[in-house]
PDB file of C-alpha atoms and ligand atoms in Angstrom:
ATOM      1  CA  UNK D   1     110.625 -73.195   0.825  1.00 45.00           C
ATOM      2  CA  UNK D   2     111.960 -73.352   4.363  1.00 47.00           C
ATOM      3  CA  UNK D   3     110.151 -71.084   6.779  1.00 44.00           C
ATOM      4  CA  UNK D   4     112.514 -68.995   8.849  1.00 47.00           C
ATOM      5  CA  UNK D   5     111.581 -69.134  12.548  1.00 43.00           C
ATOM      6  CA  UNK D   6     111.170 -65.779  14.192  1.00 43.00           C
ATOM      7  CA  UNK D   7     113.720 -65.226  16.957  1.00 44.00           C
ATOM      8  CA  UNK D   8     111.847 -64.835  20.234  1.00 38.00           C
ATOM      9  CA  UNK D   9     113.701 -63.035  22.983  1.00 41.00           C
ATOM     10  CA  UNK D  10     112.706 -63.668  26.597  1.00 44.00           C
ATOM     11  CA  UNK D  11     110.974 -60.855  28.478  1.00 43.00           C
ATOM     12  CA  UNK D  12     112.965 -59.281  31.278  1.00 48.00           C
ATOM     13  CA  UNK D  13     112.496 -60.966  34.701  1.00 51.00           C
ATOM     14  CA  UNK D  14     112.368 -57.606  36.397  1.00 52.00           C
ATOM     15  CA  UNK D  15     112.583 -54.192  34.794  1.00 49.00           C
ATOM     16  CA  UNK D  16     116.112 -53.933  33.396  1.00 49.00           C
ATOM     17  CA  UNK D  17     117.134 -57.472  34.380  1.00 59.00           C
ATOM     18  CA  UNK D  18     117.473 -59.864  31.446  1.00 65.00           C
ATOM     19  CA  UNK D  19     117.865 -63.526  32.101  1.00 78.00           C
ATOM     20  CA  UNK D  20     121.600 -64.199  31.979  1.00 86.00           C
ATOM     21  CA  UNK D  21     124.067 -67.078  32.131  1.00 91.00           C
ATOM     22  CA  UNK D  22     123.782 -67.319  35.950  1.00 92.00           C
ATOM     23  CA  UNK D  23     119.970 -67.408  35.889  1.00 93.00           C
ATOM     24  CA  UNK D  24     120.022 -70.273  33.385  1.00 94.00           C
ATOM     25  CA  UNK D  25     122.778 -72.090  35.307  1.00 94.00           C
ATOM     26  CA  UNK D  26     120.762 -71.788  38.552  1.00 94.00           C
ATOM     27  CA  UNK D  27     117.726 -73.265  36.828  1.00 93.00           C
ATOM     28  CA  UNK D  28     119.808 -76.154  35.393  1.00 93.00           C
ATOM     29  CA  UNK D  29     121.400 -76.838  38.766  1.00 94.00           C
ATOM     30  CA  UNK D  30     118.029 -76.646  40.569  1.00 94.00           C
ATOM     31  CA  UNK D  31     118.703 -73.607  42.721  1.00 95.00           C
ATOM     32  CA  UNK D  32     115.772 -71.186  43.110  1.00 96.00           C
ATOM     33  CA  UNK D  33     117.935 -68.062  42.553  1.00 95.00           C
ATOM     34  CA  UNK D  34     121.088 -67.004  40.732  1.00 94.00           C
ATOM     35  CA  UNK D  35     122.366 -65.463  43.986  1.00 96.00           C
ATOM     36  CA  UNK D  36     123.782 -68.890  44.860  1.00 98.00           C
ATOM     37  CA  UNK D  37     126.805 -68.127  42.665  1.00 97.00           C
ATOM     38  CA  UNK D  38     127.701 -65.082  44.786  1.00 97.00           C
ATOM     39  CA  UNK D  39     128.016 -67.270  47.880  1.00 98.00           C
ATOM     40  CA  UNK D  40     129.849 -69.905  45.816  1.00 98.00           C
ATOM     41  CA  UNK D  41     132.436 -67.296  44.737  1.00 98.00           C
ATOM     42  CA  UNK D  42     132.781 -66.075  48.330  1.00 98.00           C
ATOM     43  CA  UNK D  43     133.250 -69.658  49.551  1.00 98.00           C
ATOM     44  CA  UNK D  44     135.827 -70.456  46.827  1.00 98.00           C
ATOM     45  CA  UNK D  45     137.856 -67.396  47.755  1.00 98.00           C
ATOM     46  CA  UNK D  46     137.595 -67.408  51.567  1.00 98.00           C
ATOM     47  CA  UNK D  47     136.424 -70.943  52.616  1.00 98.00           C
ATOM     48  CA  UNK D  48     134.167 -69.704  55.397  1.00 98.00           C
ATOM     49  CA  UNK D  49     131.751 -72.642  55.698  1.00 98.00           C
ATOM     50  CA  UNK D  50     133.221 -75.982  56.728  1.00 97.00           C
ATOM     51  CA  UNK D  51     131.798 -79.476  57.022  1.00 98.00           C
ATOM     52  CA  UNK D  52     129.882 -79.815  60.296  1.00 98.00           C
ATOM     53  CA  UNK D  53     129.430 -76.041  60.662  1.00 98.00           C
ATOM     54  CA  UNK D  54     126.364 -74.384  62.166  1.00 98.00           C
ATOM     55  CA  UNK D  55     125.272 -71.550  59.866  1.00 98.00           C
ATOM     56  CA  UNK D  56     122.691 -68.767  60.213  1.00 98.00           C
ATOM     57  CA  UNK D  57     121.369 -67.385  56.900  1.00 98.00           C
ATOM     58  CA  UNK D  58     119.636 -63.988  57.174  1.00 98.00           C
ATOM     59  CA  UNK D  59     117.289 -63.136  54.295  1.00 98.00           C
ATOM     60  CA  UNK D  60     117.240 -66.748  53.092  1.00 98.00           C
ATOM     61  CA  UNK D  61     114.268 -66.786  50.675  1.00 98.00           C
ATOM     62  CA  UNK D  62     113.865 -68.228  48.047  1.00 98.00           C
ATOM     63  CA  UNK D  63     116.509 -70.609  49.440  1.00 98.00           C
ATOM     64  CA  UNK D  64     119.595 -70.816  47.209  1.00 98.00           C
ATOM     65  CA  UNK D  65     122.104 -69.883  49.895  1.00 98.00           C
ATOM     66  CA  UNK D  66     120.357 -72.232  52.325  1.00 98.00           C
ATOM     67  CA  UNK D  67     120.675 -75.160  49.916  1.00 98.00           C
ATOM     68  CA  UNK D  68     124.282 -74.400  49.054  1.00 98.00           C
ATOM     69  CA  UNK D  69     125.308 -73.818  52.688  1.00 98.00           C
ATOM     70  CA  UNK D  70     123.614 -77.112  53.621  1.00 98.00           C
ATOM     71  CA  UNK D  71     125.671 -78.877  50.931  1.00 98.00           C
ATOM     72  CA  UNK D  72     128.832 -77.392  52.421  1.00 98.00           C
ATOM     73  CA  UNK D  73     128.050 -78.288  56.049  1.00 98.00           C
ATOM     74  CA  UNK D  74     126.795 -81.759  55.172  1.00 98.00           C
ATOM     75  CA  UNK D  75     124.437 -83.639  57.481  1.00 98.00           C
ATOM     76  CA  UNK D  76     126.795 -83.262  60.446  1.00 98.00           C
ATOM     77  CA  UNK D  77     126.165 -79.488  60.337  1.00 97.00           C
ATOM     78  CA  UNK D  78     123.024 -77.389  60.471  1.00 97.00           C
ATOM     79  CA  UNK D  79     121.723 -74.344  58.599  1.00 98.00           C
ATOM     80  CA  UNK D  80     118.977 -72.085  59.939  1.00 97.00           C
ATOM     81  CA  UNK D  81     117.511 -69.388  57.719  1.00 97.00           C
ATOM     82  CA  UNK D  82     115.133 -66.538  58.368  1.00 98.00           C
ATOM     83  CA  UNK D  83     113.220 -64.309  55.959  1.00 98.00           C
ATOM     84  CA  UNK D  84     110.090 -62.180  55.717  1.00 98.00           C
ATOM     85  CA  UNK D  85     108.943 -64.654  53.051  1.00 98.00           C
ATOM     86  CA  UNK D  86     108.675 -68.427  53.332  1.00 98.00           C
ATOM     87  CA  UNK D  87     111.031 -70.793  51.514  1.00 97.00           C
ATOM     88  CA  UNK D  88     109.091 -73.215  49.360  1.00 94.00           C
ATOM     89  CA  UNK D  89     111.890 -75.382  47.930  1.00 96.00           C
ATOM     90  CA  UNK D  90     112.468 -78.749  49.573  1.00 97.00           C
ATOM     91  CA  UNK D  91     115.281 -78.535  52.107  1.00 98.00           C
ATOM     92  CA  UNK D  92     117.445 -81.342  53.476  1.00 98.00           C
ATOM     93  CA  UNK D  93     116.718 -82.423  57.055  1.00 98.00           C
ATOM     94  CA  UNK D  94     119.661 -80.436  58.455  1.00 98.00           C
ATOM     95  CA  UNK D  95     118.337 -77.095  57.072  1.00 98.00           C
ATOM     96  CA  UNK D  96     115.306 -75.102  58.155  1.00 97.00           C
ATOM     97  CA  UNK D  97     113.752 -71.777  57.187  1.00 97.00           C
ATOM     98  CA  UNK D  98     111.868 -69.582  59.654  1.00 96.00           C
ATOM     99  CA  UNK D  99     109.567 -66.722  58.715  1.00 97.00           C
ATOM    100  CA  UNK D 100     110.183 -63.460  60.535  1.00 96.00           C
ATOM    101  CA  UNK D 101     111.448 -59.901  60.399  1.00 97.00           C
ATOM    102  CA  UNK D 102     115.054 -59.485  61.471  1.00 97.00           C
ATOM    103  CA  UNK D 103     114.244 -55.892  62.478  1.00 97.00           C
ATOM    104  CA  UNK D 104     111.473 -57.075  64.855  1.00 96.00           C
ATOM    105  CA  UNK D 105     112.570 -60.404  66.292  1.00 93.00           C
ATOM    106  CA  UNK D 106     110.061 -62.123  68.559  1.00 94.00           C
ATOM    107  CA  UNK D 107     111.222 -64.026  71.667  1.00 94.00           C
ATOM    108  CA  UNK D 108     110.273 -67.284  69.866  1.00 93.00           C
ATOM    109  CA  UNK D 109     112.581 -66.484  66.948  1.00 92.00           C
ATOM    110  CA  UNK D 110     115.369 -65.336  69.287  1.00 90.00           C
ATOM    111  CA  UNK D 111     115.056 -68.714  71.000  1.00 90.00           C
ATOM    112  CA  UNK D 112     115.039 -70.622  67.678  1.00 88.00           C
ATOM    113  CA  UNK D 113     118.517 -69.384  66.749  1.00 87.00           C
ATOM    114  CA  UNK D 114     120.070 -68.392  70.003  1.00 87.00           C
ATOM    115  CA  UNK D 115     123.824 -69.013  69.723  1.00 86.00           C
ATOM    116  CA  UNK D 116     126.798 -71.122  68.686  1.00 93.00           C
ATOM    117  CA  UNK D 117     127.035 -70.323  64.961  1.00 97.00           C
ATOM    118  CA  UNK D 118     130.350 -70.611  63.141  1.00 97.00           C
ATOM    119  CA  UNK D 119     129.086 -68.457  60.267  1.00 98.00           C
ATOM    120  CA  UNK D 120     126.373 -65.814  59.939  1.00 98.00           C
ATOM    121  CA  UNK D 121     125.654 -64.933  56.320  1.00 98.00           C
ATOM    122  CA  UNK D 122     123.316 -62.145  55.238  1.00 98.00           C
ATOM    123  CA  UNK D 123     122.075 -61.577  51.718  1.00 98.00           C
ATOM    124  CA  UNK D 124     119.221 -59.383  52.994  1.00 98.00           C
ATOM    125  CA  UNK D 125     118.058 -56.650  50.669  1.00 97.00           C
ATOM    126  CA  UNK D 126     115.314 -54.079  51.204  1.00 96.00           C
ATOM    127  CA  UNK D 127     112.517 -53.608  48.682  1.00 94.00           C
ATOM    128  CA  UNK D 128     114.198 -51.102  46.381  1.00 91.00           C
ATOM    129  CA  UNK D 129     112.716 -47.710  45.457  1.00 93.00           C
ATOM    130  CA  UNK D 130     115.185 -46.755  42.726  1.00 89.00           C
ATOM    131  CA  UNK D 131     116.286 -43.807  44.894  1.00 92.00           C
ATOM    132  CA  UNK D 132     119.918 -44.670  45.609  1.00 90.00           C
ATOM    133  CA  UNK D 133     120.167 -42.847  48.966  1.00 91.00           C
ATOM    134  CA  UNK D 134     116.941 -44.353  50.320  1.00 93.00           C
ATOM    135  CA  UNK D 135     117.886 -47.864  49.183  1.00 93.00           C
ATOM    136  CA  UNK D 136     121.404 -47.550  50.639  1.00 94.00           C
ATOM    137  CA  UNK D 137     119.995 -46.295  53.993  1.00 95.00           C
ATOM    138  CA  UNK D 138     117.551 -49.221  54.197  1.00 96.00           C
ATOM    139  CA  UNK D 139     120.272 -51.687  53.275  1.00 96.00           C
ATOM    140  CA  UNK D 140     122.513 -50.199  55.977  1.00 97.00           C
ATOM    141  CA  UNK D 141     119.767 -50.676  58.597  1.00 97.00           C
ATOM    142  CA  UNK D 142     119.557 -54.374  57.676  1.00 98.00           C
ATOM    143  CA  UNK D 143     123.364 -54.665  57.753  1.00 98.00           C
ATOM    144  CA  UNK D 144     123.628 -53.065  61.193  1.00 98.00           C
ATOM    145  CA  UNK D 145     121.038 -55.534  62.474  1.00 97.00           C
ATOM    146  CA  UNK D 146     122.806 -58.444  60.764  1.00 98.00           C
ATOM    147  CA  UNK D 147     126.025 -57.431  62.548  1.00 98.00           C
ATOM    148  CA  UNK D 148     124.234 -57.189  65.916  1.00 97.00           C
ATOM    149  CA  UNK D 149     122.686 -60.631  65.413  1.00 96.00           C
ATOM    150  CA  UNK D 150     126.048 -62.052  64.325  1.00 97.00           C
ATOM    151  CA  UNK D 151     127.997 -60.613  67.261  1.00 97.00           C
ATOM    152  CA  UNK D 152     125.473 -62.075  69.729  1.00 95.00           C
ATOM    153  CA  UNK D 153     125.548 -65.545  68.169  1.00 96.00           C
ATOM    154  CA  UNK D 154     128.938 -66.217  66.540  1.00 97.00           C
ATOM    155  CA  UNK D 155     131.441 -68.421  68.304  1.00 97.00           C
ATOM    156  CA  UNK D 156     134.929 -66.893  68.663  1.00 97.00           C
ATOM    157  CA  UNK D 157     136.752 -67.250  65.328  1.00 97.00           C
ATOM    158  CA  UNK D 158     133.409 -67.396  63.475  1.00 98.00           C
ATOM    159  CA  UNK D 159     132.788 -65.630  60.172  1.00 98.00           C
ATOM    160  CA  UNK D 160     130.350 -63.001  58.878  1.00 98.00           C
ATOM    161  CA  UNK D 161     129.193 -62.255  55.322  1.00 98.00           C
ATOM    162  CA  UNK D 162     126.950 -59.270  54.667  1.00 98.00           C
ATOM    163  CA  UNK D 163     125.573 -57.802  51.466  1.00 98.00           C
ATOM    164  CA  UNK D 164     125.360 -54.019  51.485  1.00 97.00           C
ATOM    165  CA  UNK D 165     124.237 -51.436  48.919  1.00 94.00           C
ATOM    166  CA  UNK D 166     127.102 -48.969  48.817  1.00 92.00           C
ATOM    167  CA  UNK D 167     126.142 -45.498  49.992  1.00 88.00           C
ATOM    168  CA  UNK D 168     127.467 -42.632  52.051  1.00 87.00           C
ATOM    169  CA  UNK D 169     127.815 -44.647  55.303  1.00 94.00           C
ATOM    170  CA  UNK D 170     129.579 -47.628  53.715  1.00 95.00           C
ATOM    171  CA  UNK D 171     133.035 -46.759  55.126  1.00 96.00           C
ATOM    172  CA  UNK D 172     131.639 -46.261  58.631  1.00 97.00           C
ATOM    173  CA  UNK D 173     129.968 -49.687  58.448  1.00 98.00           C
ATOM    174  CA  UNK D 174     133.222 -51.349  57.347  1.00 98.00           C
ATOM    175  CA  UNK D 175     135.033 -49.671  60.246  1.00 98.00           C
ATOM    176  CA  UNK D 176     132.360 -50.994  62.624  1.00 97.00           C
ATOM    177  CA  UNK D 177     132.838 -54.564  61.285  1.00 98.00           C
ATOM    178  CA  UNK D 178     136.661 -54.187  61.507  1.00 98.00           C
ATOM    179  CA  UNK D 179     136.312 -53.605  65.237  1.00 98.00           C
ATOM    180  CA  UNK D 180     135.006 -57.149  65.747  1.00 98.00           C
ATOM    181  CA  UNK D 181     136.848 -59.367  63.230  1.00 98.00           C
ATOM    182  CA  UNK D 182     140.515 -60.193  62.744  1.00 98.00           C
ATOM    183  CA  UNK D 183     140.317 -59.485  58.996  1.00 98.00           C
ATOM    184  CA  UNK D 184     137.723 -57.680  56.898  1.00 98.00           C
ATOM    185  CA  UNK D 185     137.502 -58.035  53.129  1.00 98.00           C
ATOM    186  CA  UNK D 186     135.322 -56.213  50.627  1.00 98.00           C
ATOM    187  CA  UNK D 187     134.339 -58.456  47.751  1.00 97.00           C
ATOM    188  CA  UNK D 188     132.226 -58.001  44.635  1.00 96.00           C
ATOM    189  CA  UNK D 189     131.488 -61.407  43.078  1.00 95.00           C
ATOM    190  CA  UNK D 190     131.626 -61.671  39.269  1.00 92.00           C
ATOM    191  CA  UNK D 191     128.054 -62.923  39.365  1.00 92.00           C
ATOM    192  CA  UNK D 192     126.707 -59.627  40.804  1.00 92.00           C
ATOM    193  CA  UNK D 193     124.843 -57.726  38.127  1.00 86.00           C
ATOM    194  CA  UNK D 194     127.188 -55.050  36.807  1.00 83.00           C
ATOM    195  CA  UNK D 195     124.701 -52.195  37.363  1.00 83.00           C
ATOM    196  CA  UNK D 196     124.067 -53.245  40.986  1.00 87.00           C
ATOM    197  CA  UNK D 197     125.481 -51.203  43.888  1.00 88.00           C
ATOM    198  CA  UNK D 198     125.672 -54.334  46.032  1.00 95.00           C
ATOM    199  CA  UNK D 199     128.942 -55.539  47.500  1.00 96.00           C
ATOM    200  CA  UNK D 200     129.835 -57.982  50.282  1.00 98.00           C
ATOM    201  CA  UNK D 201     131.581 -57.133  53.543  1.00 98.00           C
ATOM    202  CA  UNK D 202     133.292 -60.223  54.905  1.00 98.00           C
ATOM    203  CA  UNK D 203     134.424 -60.495  58.511  1.00 98.00           C
ATOM    204  CA  UNK D 204     136.882 -63.325  59.024  1.00 98.00           C
ATOM    205  CA  UNK D 205     137.565 -64.614  62.546  1.00 98.00           C
ATOM    206  CA  UNK D 206     135.394 -63.006  65.200  1.00 98.00           C
ATOM    207  CA  UNK D 207     137.595 -61.495  67.878  1.00 96.00           C
ATOM    208  CA  UNK D 208     137.106 -62.922  71.399  1.00 87.00           C
TER     209      UNK D 208
HETATM  210  C1  LIG A   1     118.311 -61.228  47.539  1.00 79.82           C
HETATM  211  S1  LIG A   1     117.101 -62.003  48.520  1.00 79.82           S
HETATM  212  C2  LIG A   1     118.000 -63.318  49.259  1.00 79.82           C
HETATM  213  C3  LIG A   1     118.285 -64.454  48.328  1.00 79.82           C
HETATM  214  C4  LIG A   1     118.813 -65.696  49.042  1.00 79.82           C
HETATM  215  N1  LIG A   1     120.164 -65.452  49.584  1.00 79.82           N
HETATM  216  C5  LIG A   1     118.896 -66.879  48.116  1.00 79.82           C
HETATM  217  O1  LIG A   1     119.998 -67.211  47.691  1.00 79.82           O
HETATM  218  O2  LIG A   1     117.864 -67.473  47.837  1.00 79.82           O
HETATM  219  C6  LIG A   1     116.933 -60.866  49.858  1.00 79.82           C
HETATM  220  C7  LIG A   1     115.947 -61.314  50.916  1.00 79.82           C
HETATM  221  O3  LIG A   1     116.048 -60.452  52.055  1.00 79.82           O
HETATM  222  C8  LIG A   1     114.801 -60.546  52.714  1.00 79.82           C
HETATM  223  N2  LIG A   1     114.629 -59.494  53.704  1.00 79.82           N
HETATM  224  C9  LIG A   1     114.537 -58.162  53.507  1.00 79.82           C
HETATM  225  N3  LIG A   1     114.293 -57.510  54.660  1.00 79.82           N
HETATM  226  C10 LIG A   1     114.234 -58.470  55.630  1.00 79.82           C
HETATM  227  C11 LIG A   1     113.990 -58.428  57.035  1.00 79.82           C
HETATM  228  N4  LIG A   1     113.753 -57.271  57.662  1.00 79.82           N
HETATM  229  N5  LIG A   1     113.978 -59.592  57.718  1.00 79.82           N
HETATM  230  C12 LIG A   1     114.210 -60.776  57.074  1.00 79.82           C
HETATM  231  N6  LIG A   1     114.441 -60.878  55.751  1.00 79.82           N
HETATM  232  C13 LIG A   1     114.457 -59.740  55.029  1.00 79.82           C
HETATM  233  C14 LIG A   1     113.806 -60.419  51.544  1.00 79.82           C
HETATM  234  O4  LIG A   1     112.529 -60.882  51.910  1.00 79.82           O
HETATM  235  C15 LIG A   1     114.488 -61.250  50.462  1.00 79.82           C
HETATM  236  O5  LIG A   1     113.942 -62.545  50.382  1.00 79.82           O
END
């Protein structure tokens, strides 16, 4: 008599987060995180990263955006990432990952990515508490800093991508970004988890 195999379901990766199609796809395509598909959707819609571009990736660990951005720029471009945590995946020679806190930049880090970027992309997220207001306020702090860093380093016409957890000050943040870019789009990629409050603010064409 054939023995019926018990169906084993995978344990959740994080409380409430079951492995999904994008997680499996990322593993198959050798990216360290499913977040790569968010940047891929943004790129397909807005074409912000061109061959030869110099890109700054804020909150780059574990390295999916870094790898994907480096594919887009090719070897004639360069991608610099920064994160509190190190990136352990192997990067191509035209990509690098620095360890540091964007909210407390040292002179050495400031020097390491001083200027001349055609795109600044931020997928930074605070450690979440589950308290929506607290998480949104911490996300906003990172977004304000990402904008400051971007405005100091983007070349005229350069682009900005910033993940934000929507909260009470979301509209004020969008207005702030609108003051510095020719167009601003709000975009929620399909690959964002449905229950997530995250959304991307996209500044296209830094004003001179
Ligand atoms: C969602 S993950 C980024 C995933 C990444 N885009 C990828 O595709 O691999 C968010 C990252 O933001 C980083 N982060 C949070 N606060 C930061 C800060 N103050 N400075 C630098 N990185 C920060 C976290 O350490 C975390 O690795």
